[in-house]
Amino acid sequence: MAKQTGINTFTGKLGNLIGYRRNGQYFLRTMPETVRQTAATGHAARDFGLASRKGKLIRQAIVPLLNIPCDGSLVNRLNKALISAGKDQLQTINGFRFNRHTGVEQFFSLQPLISPGGTVTIPAQTLPSQGTATYMEVKLVAVRISFAEHLVTGQATAVVMINLNTHFPGMELDAAIPGKGTLLVVLQARSFHEQQASANRCFVAANILGVVVPAKTKQRVKAMPDLKRVLSYKKKAVKKCPVTSGIPYTVATQQRE
């Protein structure tokens, strides 16, 4: 490790040197000539690559449809959640917060629910007080993503304003959008004072409410024939011609079950 003492300091790669910053000071180190990778590190690298690609698709599909500022930790937090979920357990990212400071759960006494078909139900309730807010905006964001094809195949949004000074009668929102791939449903909540949205990060939230993975189709595999029966059939099918001088010929026979 060498310290950068010149006027022009840098971070990143420059030739075979790597510049980096630590505790306000700049240092240098050389790149290794070879990188030895064990089976475990190789597996971890593959998992990280898969999670990063999925996370990028999710962010590209959802973040532009939200009305909240996403903090700088979003990329790492989402990748970590996807790595923990693994390849076939994407449903475990339910509840993921796009705003790490506040969750949608603080806006409701009775929590919203999502059915397997994609219908979001918010039960009737008296909504908790949100400071000086007089209204709450509820926004539903539904996206469908084909992770196999790296494509966003569908998007839809719905917005409802709720008066916090009255009893909330409950409502249902349809998030079932057509298309192939995995359905991700996000619920966003924002506090409003009259017509002005709150700028306080404690009064705005967006959570992944549900992940609906398409059902897997089972393919029928044709059973292989019994090898002994096939050899026996071929052996019996070869006979000698009674007319010619022992030249073998093939007789087509029908095998009975």
PDB file of C-alpha atoms in Angstrom:
ATOM      1  CA  MET A   1       0.000   0.000   0.000  1.00  0.00           C
ATOM      2  CA  ALA A   2       1.455   3.357  -1.041  1.00  0.00           C
ATOM      3  CA  LYS A   3       0.166   6.815  -0.203  1.00  0.00           C
ATOM      4  CA  GLN A   4      -0.592   9.330  -2.970  1.00  0.00           C
ATOM      5  CA  THR A   5       1.311  12.502  -2.121  1.00  0.00           C
ATOM      6  CA  GLY A   6       1.036  14.434  -5.398  1.00  0.00           C
ATOM      7  CA  ILE A   7      -1.318  17.271  -6.249  1.00  0.00           C
ATOM      8  CA  ASN A   8      -3.378  15.137  -8.647  1.00  0.00           C
ATOM      9  CA  THR A   9      -4.896  12.174  -6.830  1.00  0.00           C
ATOM     10  CA  PHE A  10      -7.224   9.590  -8.346  1.00  0.00           C
ATOM     11  CA  THR A  11      -9.416   6.618  -7.574  1.00  0.00           C
ATOM     12  CA  GLY A  12      -9.981   3.655  -9.841  1.00  0.00           C
ATOM     13  CA  LYS A  13      -7.807   1.727 -12.257  1.00  0.00           C
ATOM     14  CA  LEU A  14      -4.809   3.262 -14.036  1.00  0.00           C
ATOM     15  CA  GLY A  15      -2.691   0.707 -15.874  1.00  0.00           C
ATOM     16  CA  ASN A  16      -1.736  -1.928 -13.319  1.00  0.00           C
ATOM     17  CA  LEU A  17      -2.387   0.479 -10.436  1.00  0.00           C
ATOM     18  CA  ILE A  18      -5.563   0.950  -8.416  1.00  0.00           C
ATOM     19  CA  GLY A  19      -6.181   4.208  -6.583  1.00  0.00           C
ATOM     20  CA  TYR A  20      -8.558   4.327  -3.638  1.00  0.00           C
ATOM     21  CA  ARG A  21      -9.555   6.598  -0.773  1.00  0.00           C
ATOM     22  CA  ARG A  22      -9.583   5.696   2.905  1.00  0.00           C
ATOM     23  CA  ASN A  23     -10.332   8.054   5.808  1.00  0.00           C
ATOM     24  CA  GLY A  24      -9.897  11.080   3.575  1.00  0.00           C
ATOM     25  CA  GLN A  25      -6.468  10.028   2.260  1.00  0.00           C
ATOM     26  CA  TYR A  26      -5.554   8.544  -1.130  1.00  0.00           C
ATOM     27  CA  PHE A  27      -3.538   5.354  -1.575  1.00  0.00           C
ATOM     28  CA  LEU A  28      -2.238   3.083  -4.351  1.00  0.00           C
ATOM     29  CA  ARG A  29      -1.936  -0.646  -4.771  1.00  0.00           C
ATOM     30  CA  THR A  30      -0.936  -2.842  -7.664  1.00  0.00           C
ATOM     31  CA  MET A  31      -3.265  -5.274  -9.394  1.00  0.00           C
ATOM     32  CA  PRO A  32      -2.512  -8.972  -8.840  1.00  0.00           C
ATOM     33  CA  GLU A  33      -1.112 -10.800 -11.866  1.00  0.00           C
ATOM     34  CA  THR A  34      -3.365 -13.800 -11.347  1.00  0.00           C
ATOM     35  CA  VAL A  35      -6.572 -14.283  -9.373  1.00  0.00           C
ATOM     36  CA  ARG A  36      -7.134 -17.666  -7.771  1.00  0.00           C
ATOM     37  CA  GLN A  37     -10.783 -18.503  -7.367  1.00  0.00           C
ATOM     38  CA  THR A  38     -12.079 -21.382  -5.271  1.00  0.00           C
ATOM     39  CA  ALA A  39     -15.310 -23.240  -5.967  1.00  0.00           C
ATOM     40  CA  ALA A  40     -17.023 -21.306  -3.173  1.00  0.00           C
ATOM     41  CA  THR A  41     -15.917 -17.892  -4.441  1.00  0.00           C
ATOM     42  CA  GLY A  42     -16.909 -18.864  -7.980  1.00  0.00           C
ATOM     43  CA  HIS A  43     -20.377 -19.879  -6.779  1.00  0.00           C
ATOM     44  CA  ALA A  44     -20.704 -16.629  -4.819  1.00  0.00           C
ATOM     45  CA  ALA A  45     -19.648 -14.611  -7.876  1.00  0.00           C
ATOM     46  CA  ARG A  46     -22.299 -16.316 -10.029  1.00  0.00           C
ATOM     47  CA  ASP A  47     -24.976 -15.683  -7.401  1.00  0.00           C
ATOM     48  CA  PHE A  48     -23.972 -12.016  -7.198  1.00  0.00           C
ATOM     49  CA  GLY A  49     -24.082 -11.671 -10.993  1.00  0.00           C
ATOM     50  CA  LEU A  50     -27.580 -13.195 -11.201  1.00  0.00           C
ATOM     51  CA  ALA A  51     -28.844 -11.007  -8.349  1.00  0.00           C
ATOM     52  CA  SER A  52     -27.338  -7.873  -9.911  1.00  0.00           C
ATOM     53  CA  ARG A  53     -29.055  -8.505 -13.252  1.00  0.00           C
ATOM     54  CA  LYS A  54     -32.401  -9.162 -11.567  1.00  0.00           C
ATOM     55  CA  GLY A  55     -32.013  -6.112  -9.356  1.00  0.00           C
ATOM     56  CA  LYS A  56     -31.268  -3.881 -12.332  1.00  0.00           C
ATOM     57  CA  LEU A  57     -34.412  -5.074 -14.125  1.00  0.00           C
ATOM     58  CA  ILE A  58     -36.542  -4.490 -11.027  1.00  0.00           C
ATOM     59  CA  ARG A  59     -35.167  -0.972 -10.527  1.00  0.00           C
ATOM     60  CA  GLN A  60     -35.597  -0.060 -14.197  1.00  0.00           C
ATOM     61  CA  ALA A  61     -39.209  -1.260 -14.141  1.00  0.00           C
ATOM     62  CA  ILE A  62     -40.353   0.164 -10.785  1.00  0.00           C
ATOM     63  CA  VAL A  63     -38.301   3.204  -9.704  1.00  0.00           C
ATOM     64  CA  PRO A  64     -39.395   5.521 -12.590  1.00  0.00           C
ATOM     65  CA  LEU A  65     -43.038   4.890 -11.569  1.00  0.00           C
ATOM     66  CA  LEU A  66     -42.508   5.888  -7.927  1.00  0.00           C
ATOM     67  CA  ASN A  67     -42.800   9.396  -6.493  1.00  0.00           C
ATOM     68  CA  ILE A  68     -40.271   9.025  -3.712  1.00  0.00           C
ATOM     69  CA  PRO A  69     -36.527   9.721  -3.619  1.00  0.00           C
ATOM     70  CA  CYS A  70     -34.627   6.430  -3.446  1.00  0.00           C
ATOM     71  CA  ASP A  71     -31.598   6.513  -1.170  1.00  0.00           C
ATOM     72  CA  GLY A  72     -28.083   5.586  -2.242  1.00  0.00           C
ATOM     73  CA  SER A  73     -28.250   2.196  -0.536  1.00  0.00           C
ATOM     74  CA  LEU A  74     -31.040   0.891  -2.785  1.00  0.00           C
ATOM     75  CA  VAL A  75     -28.780  -1.033  -5.197  1.00  0.00           C
ATOM     76  CA  ASN A  76     -26.854  -2.871  -2.488  1.00  0.00           C
ATOM     77  CA  ARG A  77     -29.929  -3.562  -0.345  1.00  0.00           C
ATOM     78  CA  LEU A  78     -31.897  -4.993  -3.260  1.00  0.00           C
ATOM     79  CA  ASN A  79     -28.980  -7.128  -4.452  1.00  0.00           C
ATOM     80  CA  LYS A  80     -28.512  -8.489  -0.928  1.00  0.00           C
ATOM     81  CA  ALA A  81     -32.213  -9.366  -0.697  1.00  0.00           C
ATOM     82  CA  LEU A  82     -32.098 -11.144  -4.072  1.00  0.00           C
ATOM     83  CA  ILE A  83     -28.966 -13.119  -3.108  1.00  0.00           C
ATOM     84  CA  SER A  84     -30.716 -14.274   0.069  1.00  0.00           C
ATOM     85  CA  ALA A  85     -33.803 -15.188  -1.960  1.00  0.00           C
ATOM     86  CA  GLY A  86     -31.812 -17.471  -4.240  1.00  0.00           C
ATOM     87  CA  LYS A  87     -32.781 -18.569  -7.725  1.00  0.00           C
ATOM     88  CA  ASP A  88     -36.275 -19.925  -7.049  1.00  0.00           C
ATOM     89  CA  GLN A  89     -37.449 -18.084  -3.900  1.00  0.00           C
ATOM     90  CA  LEU A  90     -38.167 -14.608  -5.265  1.00  0.00           C
ATOM     91  CA  GLN A  91     -41.267 -14.355  -3.056  1.00  0.00           C
ATOM     92  CA  THR A  92     -39.015 -13.789  -0.050  1.00  0.00           C
ATOM     93  CA  ILE A  93     -38.341 -10.190  -1.128  1.00  0.00           C
ATOM     94  CA  ASN A  94     -41.915  -9.321  -0.110  1.00  0.00           C
ATOM     95  CA  GLY A  95     -41.803  -6.307   2.181  1.00  0.00           C
ATOM     96  CA  PHE A  96     -38.662  -4.830   0.636  1.00  0.00           C
ATOM     97  CA  ARG A  97     -38.539  -1.067   1.228  1.00  0.00           C
ATOM     98  CA  PHE A  98     -37.536   1.340  -1.513  1.00  0.00           C
ATOM     99  CA  ASN A  99     -37.259   3.952   1.259  1.00  0.00           C
ATOM    100  CA  ARG A 100     -35.268   2.255   4.009  1.00  0.00           C
ATOM    101  CA  HIS A 101     -36.344   4.847   6.598  1.00  0.00           C
ATOM    102  CA  THR A 102     -40.081   4.182   6.432  1.00  0.00           C
ATOM    103  CA  GLY A 103     -42.346   1.264   5.550  1.00  0.00           C
ATOM    104  CA  VAL A 104     -45.905   1.244   4.231  1.00  0.00           C
ATOM    105  CA  GLU A 105     -46.980  -0.618   7.383  1.00  0.00           C
ATOM    106  CA  GLN A 106     -46.832   2.613   9.428  1.00  0.00           C
ATOM    107  CA  PHE A 107     -49.633   4.129   7.323  1.00  0.00           C
ATOM    108  CA  PHE A 108     -52.219   1.433   8.152  1.00  0.00           C
ATOM    109  CA  SER A 109     -53.650  -0.119  11.300  1.00  0.00           C
ATOM    110  CA  LEU A 110     -54.815  -3.139   9.275  1.00  0.00           C
ATOM    111  CA  GLN A 111     -52.255  -4.081   6.656  1.00  0.00           C
ATOM    112  CA  PRO A 112     -52.998  -4.388   2.903  1.00  0.00           C
ATOM    113  CA  LEU A 113     -53.205  -7.908   1.505  1.00  0.00           C
ATOM    114  CA  ILE A 114     -52.655  -9.335  -1.963  1.00  0.00           C
ATOM    115  CA  SER A 115     -54.414 -12.399  -3.355  1.00  0.00           C
ATOM    116  CA  PRO A 116     -52.681 -15.033  -5.524  1.00  0.00           C
ATOM    117  CA  GLY A 117     -54.525 -13.555  -8.485  1.00  0.00           C
ATOM    118  CA  GLY A 118     -53.087 -10.078  -7.944  1.00  0.00           C
ATOM    119  CA  THR A 119     -55.955  -8.245  -6.199  1.00  0.00           C
ATOM    120  CA  VAL A 120     -54.819  -5.837  -3.472  1.00  0.00           C
ATOM    121  CA  THR A 121     -57.268  -5.392  -0.597  1.00  0.00           C
ATOM    122  CA  ILE A 122     -56.942  -2.613   1.982  1.00  0.00           C
ATOM    123  CA  PRO A 123     -59.386  -3.338   4.857  1.00  0.00           C
ATOM    124  CA  ALA A 124     -61.761  -0.731   6.262  1.00  0.00           C
ATOM    125  CA  GLN A 125     -60.166   1.002   9.253  1.00  0.00           C
ATOM    126  CA  THR A 126     -59.403   4.218  11.050  1.00  0.00           C
ATOM    127  CA  LEU A 127     -56.089   5.309   9.593  1.00  0.00           C
ATOM    128  CA  PRO A 128     -53.277   6.371  11.950  1.00  0.00           C
ATOM    129  CA  SER A 129     -52.445  10.061  12.243  1.00  0.00           C
ATOM    130  CA  GLN A 130     -49.580  11.229  10.011  1.00  0.00           C
ATOM    131  CA  GLY A 131     -48.455  14.435  11.709  1.00  0.00           C
ATOM    132  CA  THR A 132     -50.256  17.411  10.196  1.00  0.00           C
ATOM    133  CA  ALA A 133     -51.301  15.472   7.071  1.00  0.00           C
ATOM    134  CA  THR A 134     -54.900  15.771   5.919  1.00  0.00           C
ATOM    135  CA  TYR A 135     -54.748  13.320   3.021  1.00  0.00           C
ATOM    136  CA  MET A 136     -52.866  10.179   2.115  1.00  0.00           C
ATOM    137  CA  GLU A 137     -52.049   9.184  -1.422  1.00  0.00           C
ATOM    138  CA  VAL A 138     -52.012   5.463  -2.143  1.00  0.00           C
ATOM    139  CA  LYS A 139     -50.365   4.409  -5.386  1.00  0.00           C
ATOM    140  CA  LEU A 140     -50.317   0.886  -6.748  1.00  0.00           C
ATOM    141  CA  VAL A 141     -47.483  -0.044  -9.102  1.00  0.00           C
ATOM    142  CA  ALA A 142     -47.635  -3.394 -10.890  1.00  0.00           C
ATOM    143  CA  VAL A 143     -44.938  -4.626 -13.258  1.00  0.00           C
ATOM    144  CA  ARG A 144     -44.412  -7.920 -15.007  1.00  0.00           C
ATOM    145  CA  ILE A 145     -40.842  -8.994 -15.711  1.00  0.00           C
ATOM    146  CA  SER A 146     -39.498 -11.899 -17.745  1.00  0.00           C
ATOM    147  CA  PHE A 147     -36.174 -12.553 -16.040  1.00  0.00           C
ATOM    148  CA  ALA A 148     -35.357 -15.313 -18.540  1.00  0.00           C
ATOM    149  CA  GLU A 149     -35.582 -12.835 -21.441  1.00  0.00           C
ATOM    150  CA  HIS A 150     -34.377  -9.774 -19.442  1.00  0.00           C
ATOM    151  CA  LEU A 151     -37.506  -7.851 -20.444  1.00  0.00           C
ATOM    152  CA  VAL A 152     -40.204  -5.794 -18.744  1.00  0.00           C
ATOM    153  CA  THR A 153     -43.380  -7.192 -20.320  1.00  0.00           C
ATOM    154  CA  GLY A 154     -46.048  -5.076 -18.600  1.00  0.00           C
ATOM    155  CA  GLN A 155     -46.601  -2.028 -16.355  1.00  0.00           C
ATOM    156  CA  ALA A 156     -49.635  -0.425 -14.701  1.00  0.00           C
ATOM    157  CA  THR A 157     -50.346   2.164 -11.972  1.00  0.00           C
ATOM    158  CA  ALA A 158     -53.401   3.321 -10.010  1.00  0.00           C
ATOM    159  CA  VAL A 159     -53.658   6.310  -7.619  1.00  0.00           C
ATOM    160  CA  VAL A 160     -56.241   6.989  -4.879  1.00  0.00           C
ATOM    161  CA  MET A 161     -56.427   9.965  -2.480  1.00  0.00           C
ATOM    162  CA  ILE A 162     -57.793   9.210   1.005  1.00  0.00           C
ATOM    163  CA  ASN A 163     -59.184  11.816   3.416  1.00  0.00           C
ATOM    164  CA  LEU A 164     -57.564  11.208   6.801  1.00  0.00           C
ATOM    165  CA  ASN A 165     -60.354  13.102   8.608  1.00  0.00           C
ATOM    166  CA  THR A 166     -62.953  10.458   7.772  1.00  0.00           C
ATOM    167  CA  HIS A 167     -63.303   6.729   8.392  1.00  0.00           C
ATOM    168  CA  PHE A 168     -61.667   4.748   5.601  1.00  0.00           C
ATOM    169  CA  PRO A 169     -64.232   2.276   4.134  1.00  0.00           C
ATOM    170  CA  GLY A 170     -61.629   0.008   2.525  1.00  0.00           C
ATOM    171  CA  MET A 171     -60.933  -0.638  -1.146  1.00  0.00           C
ATOM    172  CA  GLU A 172     -59.673  -3.133  -3.693  1.00  0.00           C
ATOM    173  CA  LEU A 173     -57.145  -2.487  -6.452  1.00  0.00           C
ATOM    174  CA  ASP A 174     -56.544  -4.817  -9.390  1.00  0.00           C
ATOM    175  CA  ALA A 175     -52.853  -5.477 -10.045  1.00  0.00           C
ATOM    176  CA  ALA A 176     -53.285  -8.397 -12.440  1.00  0.00           C
ATOM    177  CA  ILE A 177     -51.734  -7.171 -15.685  1.00  0.00           C
ATOM    178  CA  PRO A 178     -51.379  -9.383 -18.770  1.00  0.00           C
ATOM    179  CA  GLY A 179     -48.073 -10.639 -20.054  1.00  0.00           C
ATOM    180  CA  LYS A 180     -45.578 -13.355 -19.317  1.00  0.00           C
ATOM    181  CA  GLY A 181     -43.105 -13.397 -16.488  1.00  0.00           C
ATOM    182  CA  THR A 182     -43.135 -12.617 -12.767  1.00  0.00           C
ATOM    183  CA  LEU A 183     -45.639 -10.091 -11.369  1.00  0.00           C
ATOM    184  CA  LEU A 184     -44.260  -7.632  -8.790  1.00  0.00           C
ATOM    185  CA  VAL A 185     -46.729  -5.435  -6.921  1.00  0.00           C
ATOM    186  CA  VAL A 186     -45.527  -2.324  -5.077  1.00  0.00           C
ATOM    187  CA  LEU A 187     -47.655  -0.154  -2.781  1.00  0.00           C
ATOM    188  CA  GLN A 188     -46.608   3.459  -2.272  1.00  0.00           C
ATOM    189  CA  ALA A 189     -48.008   5.759   0.426  1.00  0.00           C
ATOM    190  CA  ARG A 190     -47.411   9.519   0.776  1.00  0.00           C
ATOM    191  CA  SER A 191     -48.745  12.028   3.299  1.00  0.00           C
ATOM    192  CA  PHE A 192     -50.265  15.268   2.000  1.00  0.00           C
ATOM    193  CA  HIS A 193     -51.142  18.493   3.776  1.00  0.00           C
ATOM    194  CA  GLU A 194     -53.984  19.776   1.634  1.00  0.00           C
ATOM    195  CA  GLN A 195     -52.444  19.681  -1.881  1.00  0.00           C
ATOM    196  CA  GLN A 196     -48.793  19.585  -0.806  1.00  0.00           C
ATOM    197  CA  ALA A 197     -46.922  16.288  -0.563  1.00  0.00           C
ATOM    198  CA  SER A 198     -44.719  15.846   2.491  1.00  0.00           C
ATOM    199  CA  ALA A 199     -40.984  16.213   1.910  1.00  0.00           C
ATOM    200  CA  ASN A 200     -40.208  14.340   5.134  1.00  0.00           C
ATOM    201  CA  ARG A 201     -38.764  10.889   4.394  1.00  0.00           C
ATOM    202  CA  CYS A 202     -40.631   9.561   7.439  1.00  0.00           C
ATOM    203  CA  PHE A 203     -43.986  10.209   5.728  1.00  0.00           C
ATOM    204  CA  VAL A 204     -43.384   8.529   2.379  1.00  0.00           C
ATOM    205  CA  ALA A 205     -42.887   4.834   1.706  1.00  0.00           C
ATOM    206  CA  ALA A 206     -42.972   2.195  -1.006  1.00  0.00           C
ATOM    207  CA  ASN A 207     -42.837  -1.536  -0.291  1.00  0.00           C
ATOM    208  CA  ILE A 208     -42.952  -4.655  -2.452  1.00  0.00           C
ATOM    209  CA  LEU A 209     -46.327  -6.025  -1.422  1.00  0.00           C
ATOM    210  CA  GLY A 210     -46.310  -9.221  -3.432  1.00  0.00           C
ATOM    211  CA  VAL A 211     -44.392 -11.337  -5.927  1.00  0.00           C
ATOM    212  CA  VAL A 212     -46.444 -13.714  -8.073  1.00  0.00           C
ATOM    213  CA  VAL A 213     -44.232 -16.238  -9.863  1.00  0.00           C
ATOM    214  CA  PRO A 214     -45.717 -18.016 -12.907  1.00  0.00           C
ATOM    215  CA  ALA A 215     -46.533 -21.675 -12.379  1.00  0.00           C
ATOM    216  CA  LYS A 216     -44.033 -24.113 -13.806  1.00  0.00           C
ATOM    217  CA  THR A 217     -45.284 -26.427 -16.548  1.00  0.00           C
ATOM    218  CA  LYS A 218     -44.272 -30.065 -16.262  1.00  0.00           C
ATOM    219  CA  GLN A 219     -42.960 -31.700 -19.416  1.00  0.00           C
ATOM    220  CA  ARG A 220     -43.787 -35.350 -19.991  1.00  0.00           C
ATOM    221  CA  VAL A 221     -40.671 -37.408 -20.566  1.00  0.00           C
ATOM    222  CA  LYS A 222     -41.149 -40.399 -22.863  1.00  0.00           C
ATOM    223  CA  ALA A 223     -40.071 -43.575 -21.113  1.00  0.00           C
ATOM    224  CA  MET A 224     -37.198 -45.459 -22.728  1.00  0.00           C
ATOM    225  CA  PRO A 225     -38.088 -48.992 -23.936  1.00  0.00           C
ATOM    226  CA  ASP A 226     -36.786 -52.012 -22.097  1.00  0.00           C
ATOM    227  CA  LEU A 227     -33.382 -52.795 -23.634  1.00  0.00           C
ATOM    228  CA  LYS A 228     -33.719 -56.584 -23.176  1.00  0.00           C
ATOM    229  CA  ARG A 229     -37.085 -56.638 -24.962  1.00  0.00           C
ATOM    230  CA  VAL A 230     -35.705 -54.621 -27.870  1.00  0.00           C
ATOM    231  CA  LEU A 231     -32.665 -56.908 -28.297  1.00  0.00           C
ATOM    232  CA  SER A 232     -34.867 -59.982 -28.029  1.00  0.00           C
ATOM    233  CA  TYR A 233     -37.228 -58.615 -30.663  1.00  0.00           C
ATOM    234  CA  LYS A 234     -34.373 -57.851 -33.086  1.00  0.00           C
ATOM    235  CA  LYS A 235     -32.813 -61.254 -32.547  1.00  0.00           C
ATOM    236  CA  LYS A 236     -36.085 -63.085 -33.315  1.00  0.00           C
ATOM    237  CA  ALA A 237     -36.723 -60.967 -36.409  1.00  0.00           C
ATOM    238  CA  VAL A 238     -33.686 -62.355 -38.272  1.00  0.00           C
ATOM    239  CA  LYS A 239     -34.401 -65.733 -39.982  1.00  0.00           C
ATOM    240  CA  LYS A 240     -32.899 -67.738 -42.802  1.00  0.00           C
ATOM    241  CA  CYS A 241     -34.624 -67.803 -46.145  1.00  0.00           C
ATOM    242  CA  PRO A 242     -35.925 -71.298 -46.943  1.00  0.00           C
ATOM    243  CA  VAL A 243     -35.350 -70.833 -50.662  1.00  0.00           C
ATOM    244  CA  THR A 244     -31.931 -69.217 -50.957  1.00  0.00           C
ATOM    245  CA  SER A 245     -28.658 -70.550 -49.614  1.00  0.00           C
ATOM    246  CA  GLY A 246     -28.992 -69.297 -46.031  1.00  0.00           C
ATOM    247  CA  ILE A 247     -28.991 -65.532 -46.802  1.00  0.00           C
ATOM    248  CA  PRO A 248     -30.544 -63.805 -43.769  1.00  0.00           C
ATOM    249  CA  TYR A 249     -33.464 -61.484 -44.252  1.00  0.00           C
ATOM    250  CA  THR A 250     -35.602 -59.413 -41.907  1.00  0.00           C
ATOM    251  CA  VAL A 251     -39.168 -60.391 -41.214  1.00  0.00           C
ATOM    252  CA  ALA A 252     -41.458 -57.660 -39.908  1.00  0.00           C
ATOM    253  CA  THR A 253     -43.229 -59.002 -36.864  1.00  0.00           C
ATOM    254  CA  GLN A 254     -45.770 -57.378 -34.568  1.00  0.00           C
ATOM    255  CA  GLN A 255     -44.851 -57.310 -30.907  1.00  0.00           C
ATOM    256  CA  ARG A 256     -47.733 -57.898 -28.530  1.00  0.00           C
ATOM    257  CA  GLU A 257     -47.943 -56.348 -25.126  1.00  0.00           C
TER     258      GLU A 257
END
